[in-house]
Coordinates of C-alpha atoms and ligand atoms in Angstrom, one line a residue:
M1 CA 134.2 88.8 68.2
N2 CA 134.6 89.0 72.0
V3 CA 134.2 92.6 73.1
A4 CA 134.5 94.4 76.5
V5 CA 132.4 97.6 76.6
I6 CA 133.4 100.0 79.3
G7 CA 130.5 102.3 80.2
S8 CA 126.8 101.5 80.3
G9 CA 125.4 104.9 79.2
M10 CA 123.6 105.4 75.9
A11 CA 126.8 105.2 73.8
G12 CA 128.2 102.0 75.3
L13 CA 124.9 100.2 75.3
T14 CA 124.1 101.2 71.7
A15 CA 127.5 99.8 70.6
A16 CA 127.0 96.7 72.7
R17 CA 123.5 95.9 71.3
I18 CA 124.6 96.4 67.7
L19 CA 127.7 94.3 68.1
E20 CA 125.7 91.6 69.9
A21 CA 123.1 91.5 67.2
A22 CA 125.8 90.8 64.7
G23 CA 127.0 87.8 66.8
A24 CA 129.6 89.3 69.1
I25 CA 130.0 88.1 72.7
V26 CA 129.7 91.3 74.7
T27 CA 130.5 92.1 78.4
V28 CA 129.6 95.5 79.7
F29 CA 131.3 97.1 82.7
D30 CA 130.3 100.1 84.7
K31 CA 131.7 101.7 87.8
S32 CA 128.2 102.6 89.0
K33 CA 125.6 100.3 90.6
G34 CA 123.4 100.4 87.5
T35 CA 123.2 101.5 83.9
G36 CA 122.5 105.0 82.6
G37 CA 125.5 107.2 83.2
R38 CA 124.2 110.8 82.7
L39 CA 120.8 109.4 81.8
S40 CA 120.3 107.8 85.2
S41 CA 117.7 108.1 87.9
R42 CA 117.6 107.7 91.7
S43 CA 115.0 105.9 93.6
F44 CA 113.2 108.1 96.1
E45 CA 110.5 107.2 98.5
G46 CA 109.3 104.4 96.2
G47 CA 109.4 106.6 93.1
W48 CA 112.1 108.1 90.9
I49 CA 114.0 111.3 90.3
D50 CA 115.9 111.8 87.0
H51 CA 119.0 113.6 88.1
G52 CA 120.9 113.5 84.7
A53 CA 119.3 114.4 81.4
P54 CA 115.6 115.1 82.2
Y55 CA 114.5 114.3 78.6
F56 CA 116.0 114.1 75.2
S57 CA 115.4 114.7 71.5
S58 CA 115.3 111.9 68.9
E59 CA 115.5 113.8 65.6
Q60 CA 118.2 111.8 63.8
P61 CA 117.0 109.1 61.5
G62 CA 117.3 105.8 63.1
F63 CA 117.4 106.8 66.7
S64 CA 113.7 106.4 67.5
E65 CA 113.6 103.1 65.5
F66 CA 116.6 101.8 67.4
L67 CA 114.9 102.6 70.8
R68 CA 111.6 101.2 69.6
D69 CA 113.3 98.0 68.4
H70 CA 115.1 97.4 71.7
L71 CA 112.8 98.7 74.4
P72 CA 109.4 97.5 75.7
A73 CA 106.9 100.1 74.4
E74 CA 105.9 101.2 77.9
N75 CA 109.5 102.3 78.8
L76 CA 109.6 105.1 76.2
Q77 CA 107.1 108.0 75.9
P78 CA 107.0 111.4 74.3
W79 CA 106.8 114.2 76.8
Q80 CA 105.2 117.6 75.9
P81 CA 105.7 119.8 79.0
H82 CA 104.7 123.4 79.4
V83 CA 107.9 125.3 78.8
M84 CA 109.0 128.7 80.0
G85 CA 112.1 130.4 78.4
L86 CA 114.2 129.4 75.4
L87 CA 115.4 125.9 75.0
G88 CA 118.9 125.3 73.8
A89 CA 119.8 122.8 71.0
D90 CA 120.5 120.1 73.6
E91 CA 117.1 120.7 75.4
Q92 CA 114.7 120.1 72.6
L93 CA 111.9 117.9 73.9
H94 CA 110.8 114.6 72.7
S95 CA 111.3 111.5 74.8
I96 CA 111.5 110.3 78.4
G97 CA 111.9 106.8 79.9
V98 CA 109.0 105.5 82.0
P99 CA 108.8 105.1 85.0
R100 CA 112.3 106.5 85.1
N101 CA 114.9 107.6 82.5
S102 CA 117.3 104.8 83.4
A103 CA 114.6 102.4 82.2
I104 CA 115.9 103.2 78.8
T105 CA 119.4 101.9 79.4
R106 CA 118.1 99.1 81.6
G107 CA 116.0 98.0 78.6
L108 CA 118.9 98.4 76.2
L109 CA 121.0 96.2 78.5
G110 CA 118.5 93.4 78.2
D111 CA 120.3 90.1 78.8
L112 CA 123.8 91.3 77.9
R113 CA 126.5 90.3 80.4
F114 CA 126.9 93.2 82.9
Q115 CA 129.4 93.8 85.6
P116 CA 128.2 96.8 87.6
S117 CA 130.2 98.5 90.4
T118 CA 133.4 97.8 88.5
R119 CA 135.6 100.7 87.6
I120 CA 138.1 99.8 84.9
A121 CA 141.4 101.4 86.0
R122 CA 143.9 100.0 83.5
L123 CA 144.1 98.2 80.1
V124 CA 147.2 96.2 79.4
A125 CA 148.1 94.7 76.0
S126 CA 148.9 91.0 76.0
A127 CA 149.2 88.3 73.3
E128 CA 145.6 87.3 73.8
G129 CA 144.2 90.8 73.7
W130 CA 143.4 93.5 76.3
Q131 CA 143.7 92.7 80.0
L132 CA 141.3 94.7 82.0
F133 CA 142.1 95.5 85.7
N134 CA 139.7 97.0 88.2
D135 CA 140.8 99.7 90.7
G136 CA 141.7 97.0 93.2
E137 CA 144.3 95.9 90.6
S138 CA 142.5 92.6 90.1
L139 CA 142.6 91.1 86.6
L140 CA 139.0 90.8 85.3
G141 CA 139.9 88.9 82.1
C142 CA 141.2 89.4 78.6
W143 CA 139.3 90.7 75.6
P144 CA 140.5 90.9 71.9
Q145 CA 138.4 94.0 71.3
V146 CA 137.6 96.8 73.7
V147 CA 135.1 99.7 73.4
I148 CA 135.6 102.7 75.7
A149 CA 132.3 104.6 76.2
V150 CA 133.0 107.0 79.0
P151 CA 133.4 110.8 79.2
A152 CA 136.5 112.1 77.4
P153 CA 138.6 112.9 80.4
Q154 CA 137.9 109.4 81.8
A155 CA 138.7 107.8 78.4
L156 CA 142.0 109.8 78.3
A157 CA 143.0 108.4 81.7
L158 CA 142.6 104.9 80.3
L159 CA 144.4 105.6 77.0
R160 CA 147.4 107.7 78.2
D161 CA 149.8 105.0 76.8
Q162 CA 148.2 105.1 73.3
P163 CA 149.5 108.4 71.9
P164 CA 147.3 108.7 68.7
L165 CA 144.1 108.1 70.6
A166 CA 145.2 110.1 73.6
E167 CA 146.2 113.0 71.4
A168 CA 142.8 113.1 69.7
I169 CA 140.8 112.8 72.9
S170 CA 142.8 115.5 74.7
T171 CA 141.4 118.1 72.3
V172 CA 137.9 117.6 73.8
T173 CA 136.8 119.7 76.8
M174 CA 133.8 119.0 79.0
E175 CA 132.0 121.2 81.6
P176 CA 130.6 120.3 85.0
C177 CA 127.0 120.8 86.3
W178 CA 125.7 120.7 89.9
V179 CA 122.1 119.6 90.3
T180 CA 119.9 119.7 93.3
A181 CA 116.5 117.9 93.8
V182 CA 114.1 119.9 95.9
R183 CA 110.6 119.3 97.0
S184 CA 108.2 122.2 97.3
K185 CA 105.9 122.1 100.2
T186 CA 103.0 123.4 98.2
R187 CA 102.0 122.9 94.5
L188 CA 103.6 125.6 92.4
T189 CA 100.8 126.4 90.1
D190 CA 102.6 129.2 88.2
Q191 CA 105.7 127.2 87.6
A192 CA 106.2 125.6 84.1
D193 CA 107.2 122.0 83.8
V194 CA 110.5 123.1 82.2
S195 CA 111.8 126.6 82.9
V196 CA 115.0 128.0 81.3
Y197 CA 116.5 131.0 83.0
Q198 CA 118.9 133.7 82.0
D199 CA 120.3 133.7 85.6
S200 CA 123.8 133.5 87.0
V201 CA 123.0 130.6 89.3
I202 CA 120.2 128.5 87.8
R203 CA 120.1 127.4 84.2
R204 CA 117.0 125.2 84.2
I205 CA 114.3 123.8 86.5
V206 CA 112.4 120.7 85.5
H207 CA 109.3 119.5 87.3
N208 CA 110.3 115.8 87.8
S209 CA 106.9 114.9 89.2
A210 CA 105.1 116.1 86.0
K211 CA 106.6 113.2 84.1
P212 CA 104.5 110.0 84.1
G213 CA 105.3 107.2 86.5
R214 CA 107.7 109.1 88.9
L215 CA 105.4 108.5 91.9
N216 CA 106.2 111.7 93.7
T217 CA 104.7 115.1 94.0
N218 CA 106.2 118.6 93.8
V219 CA 109.8 117.4 93.1
Y220 CA 111.9 119.7 91.0
L221 CA 115.3 119.2 89.5
V222 CA 117.4 122.4 89.7
Q223 CA 120.3 122.6 87.3
A224 CA 123.0 125.2 88.0
T225 CA 124.7 127.2 85.2
K226 CA 128.1 126.3 83.8
S227 CA 129.9 129.2 85.5
W228 CA 128.3 128.7 88.9
S229 CA 129.0 124.9 88.7
L230 CA 132.7 125.7 87.8
S231 CA 133.0 128.2 90.6
N232 CA 131.5 125.8 93.1
L233 CA 133.1 122.6 91.7
E234 CA 134.8 121.5 95.0
E235 CA 132.1 122.8 97.3
T236 CA 130.3 120.3 99.5
A237 CA 126.9 118.9 98.3
E238 CA 125.3 120.4 101.5
N239 CA 126.5 123.9 100.7
V240 CA 125.6 123.6 97.0
G241 CA 122.1 122.3 98.0
N242 CA 121.6 125.3 100.3
Q243 CA 122.6 127.8 97.7
L244 CA 120.6 126.3 94.9
Q245 CA 117.5 125.8 97.1
K246 CA 117.7 129.5 98.1
R247 CA 117.8 130.7 94.5
F248 CA 115.1 128.2 93.6
D249 CA 112.8 129.7 96.3
Q250 CA 113.5 133.2 95.0
L251 CA 112.9 132.3 91.3
V252 CA 109.7 130.4 91.8
S253 CA 108.5 132.8 94.6
S254 CA 108.2 130.1 97.2
E255 CA 110.3 131.8 100.0
G256 CA 111.6 129.1 102.3
A257 CA 108.9 126.6 101.3
S258 CA 111.0 123.9 99.8
E259 CA 113.2 121.0 101.2
I260 CA 116.4 119.7 99.7
L261 CA 116.3 116.1 98.7
F262 CA 119.9 115.6 97.4
S263 CA 122.6 117.3 95.3
H264 CA 124.7 115.7 92.7
R265 CA 127.9 116.9 91.0
W266 CA 128.3 115.8 87.4
R267 CA 132.0 116.6 86.9
Y268 CA 131.8 115.9 83.2
A269 CA 128.2 116.8 82.4
F270 CA 128.3 118.4 79.0
T271 CA 130.7 118.6 76.1
E272 CA 132.1 122.1 75.7
S273 CA 134.2 121.4 72.6
P274 CA 133.6 118.1 70.8
L275 CA 136.0 115.8 68.9
G276 CA 134.4 116.6 65.6
Q277 CA 134.1 113.0 64.4
P278 CA 131.6 110.3 65.3
C279 CA 134.0 107.9 67.1
L280 CA 137.6 106.7 67.2
W281 CA 138.6 103.2 66.0
D282 CA 142.1 101.9 66.0
A283 CA 142.0 98.7 64.1
E284 CA 145.6 97.8 64.9
L285 CA 145.0 98.1 68.6
S286 CA 141.4 96.7 68.3
L287 CA 140.3 99.7 70.5
G288 CA 137.3 101.8 69.9
V289 CA 136.2 105.0 71.7
C290 CA 132.7 106.6 71.6
G291 CA 130.5 109.0 73.6
D292 CA 128.4 112.1 73.2
W293 CA 131.6 114.2 73.3
C294 CA 132.7 112.9 69.9
L295 CA 129.8 114.8 68.2
G296 CA 128.1 117.1 70.7
R297 CA 126.4 117.2 74.1
R298 CA 123.1 115.3 73.8
V299 CA 121.8 111.8 74.4
E300 CA 121.2 111.7 70.7
D301 CA 124.9 112.3 70.0
S302 CA 125.9 109.4 72.3
W303 CA 123.6 107.1 70.4
Q304 CA 125.0 108.3 67.0
S305 CA 128.6 107.8 68.3
G306 CA 128.0 104.3 69.7
A307 CA 126.1 103.2 66.6
D308 CA 128.9 104.6 64.3
L309 CA 131.6 102.8 66.2
A310 CA 129.8 99.4 66.2
V311 CA 129.1 99.7 62.4
R312 CA 132.7 100.6 61.8
M313 CA 134.0 97.7 63.8
L314 CA 131.7 95.2 62.1
K315 CA 132.7 96.5 58.7
Y316 CA 136.4 96.2 59.6
F317 CA 136.1 92.6 60.8
E318 CA 133.9 91.7 57.8
E319 CA 136.6 93.0 55.4
E320 CA 139.3 91.2 57.4
K321 CA 137.5 87.9 56.7
T322 CA 137.4 88.3 53.0
Ligands
LIG1 C1 122.4 117.5 84.4 C2 122.4 117.0 83.0 C3 121.4 117.4 82.1 C4 121.4 117.0 80.8 N1 120.3 117.4 79.9 C5 120.3 116.9 78.7 C6 119.1 117.2 77.9 O1 118.2 117.9 78.2 N2 119.1 116.6 76.6 C7 120.1 115.8 76.2 O2 120.0 115.2 75.1 N3 121.2 115.5 76.9 C8 121.3 116.1 78.2 N4 122.4 115.8 79.0 C9 123.6 115.1 78.4 C10 123.3 113.6 78.2 O3 123.0 113.1 79.5 C11 124.6 112.9 77.7 O4 124.9 113.5 76.5 C12 124.5 111.4 77.5 O5 123.7 110.8 78.5 C13 125.9 110.8 77.5 O6 125.9 109.4 77.3 P1 127.2 108.6 77.2 O7 126.9 107.2 77.0 O8 128.0 109.2 76.1 O9 128.1 108.9 78.5 P2 127.6 108.6 80.0 O10 126.2 108.6 80.2 O11 128.5 109.5 80.9 O12 128.1 107.1 80.3 C14 129.4 106.7 80.6 C15 129.4 105.6 81.6 O13 130.7 105.1 81.9 C16 130.9 104.8 83.2 N5 132.3 104.9 83.5 C17 133.1 106.0 83.4 N6 134.4 105.7 83.7 C18 134.4 104.3 83.9 C19 135.4 103.4 84.2 N7 136.7 103.7 84.3 N8 135.1 102.1 84.4 C20 133.8 101.7 84.2 N9 132.8 102.5 84.0 C21 133.1 103.8 83.8 C22 130.0 105.9 83.9 O14 129.6 105.4 85.2 C23 128.8 106.0 83.0 O15 127.8 105.1 83.4 C24 122.4 116.2 80.3 C25 123.4 115.8 81.2 C26 123.4 116.2 82.5 C27 124.5 115.7 83.4

């Protein structure tokens, strides 16, 4: 098997590692500079800020084992923060990457072939397999099997000419989320490590610096609510930062005593309405699709989806041989 995997988030790298372990030659592409997708981190003043998922659960059988098998022990740690408010199903606490969350996908990548900063814009069927083109219209090569591990709307854009897959994916909806990283000028002694609010602007505040290895102090990740993110979707990062900082200062009672570090818009942050099956595999086309949105809205769902797709592909090719 010679597989191109589009997307180096948890789903894509899980599929890639399982396929590679079974003998496949795997090449991973990502439009970003590094791995991680929505589990990524930004470097900041010699340390790290996790601006996607701040932590994740690992309740499903097999997930923890998979991570332990593929990651150096020091890259994965349990985190037991002080929590204020009610955590949702996608916010149950368990694990973080150390010194940053993207250490997890970096570790999973291992020595797989990786082409970062490469957005796949088009897939074209040919006699040898799928030709992949980047957004400069350059042909990157040809692969007999392709795994698409990107958020549903981005998968749909690549699969518009494949009606059965496109039809299934178009039933999925995803929601945006604006996040702003702020640094408080003083230590917020009354603030929990994770605070979940019933507020119209802010959904959750996570004390990034409370996680081991981040090498910064008083840095908080402020996550806006779904409705606020939707209403401000096309707003500038500067305006969003100002508004989220203002509300942050009010909620944590630190009037005017914080600075904005950066804001990031996740256009497809969370699954709103999932596909309802672990993955899509079209054996005739040799095309597989996976991602959190197949099953839910958590890192764990991405792992499950990527693993299911890889196992399904391996089973199919094994049966083909006999
Ligand atoms: C702010 C925020 C907070 C969250 N909090 C939690 C939480 O507390 N707990 C939890 O479990 N989950 C949380 N999540 C959700 C979690 O991050 C996701 O479920 C999970 O990381 C999705 O992984 P994935 O591999 O399916 O997709 P992604 O991580 O989105 O990976 C897709 C990758 O594909 C790449 N890509 C897209 N299109 C292309 C293309 N055309 N060509 C090449 N590359 C492409 C992207 O750059 C990306 O790296 C949160 C998400 C956000 C944004």
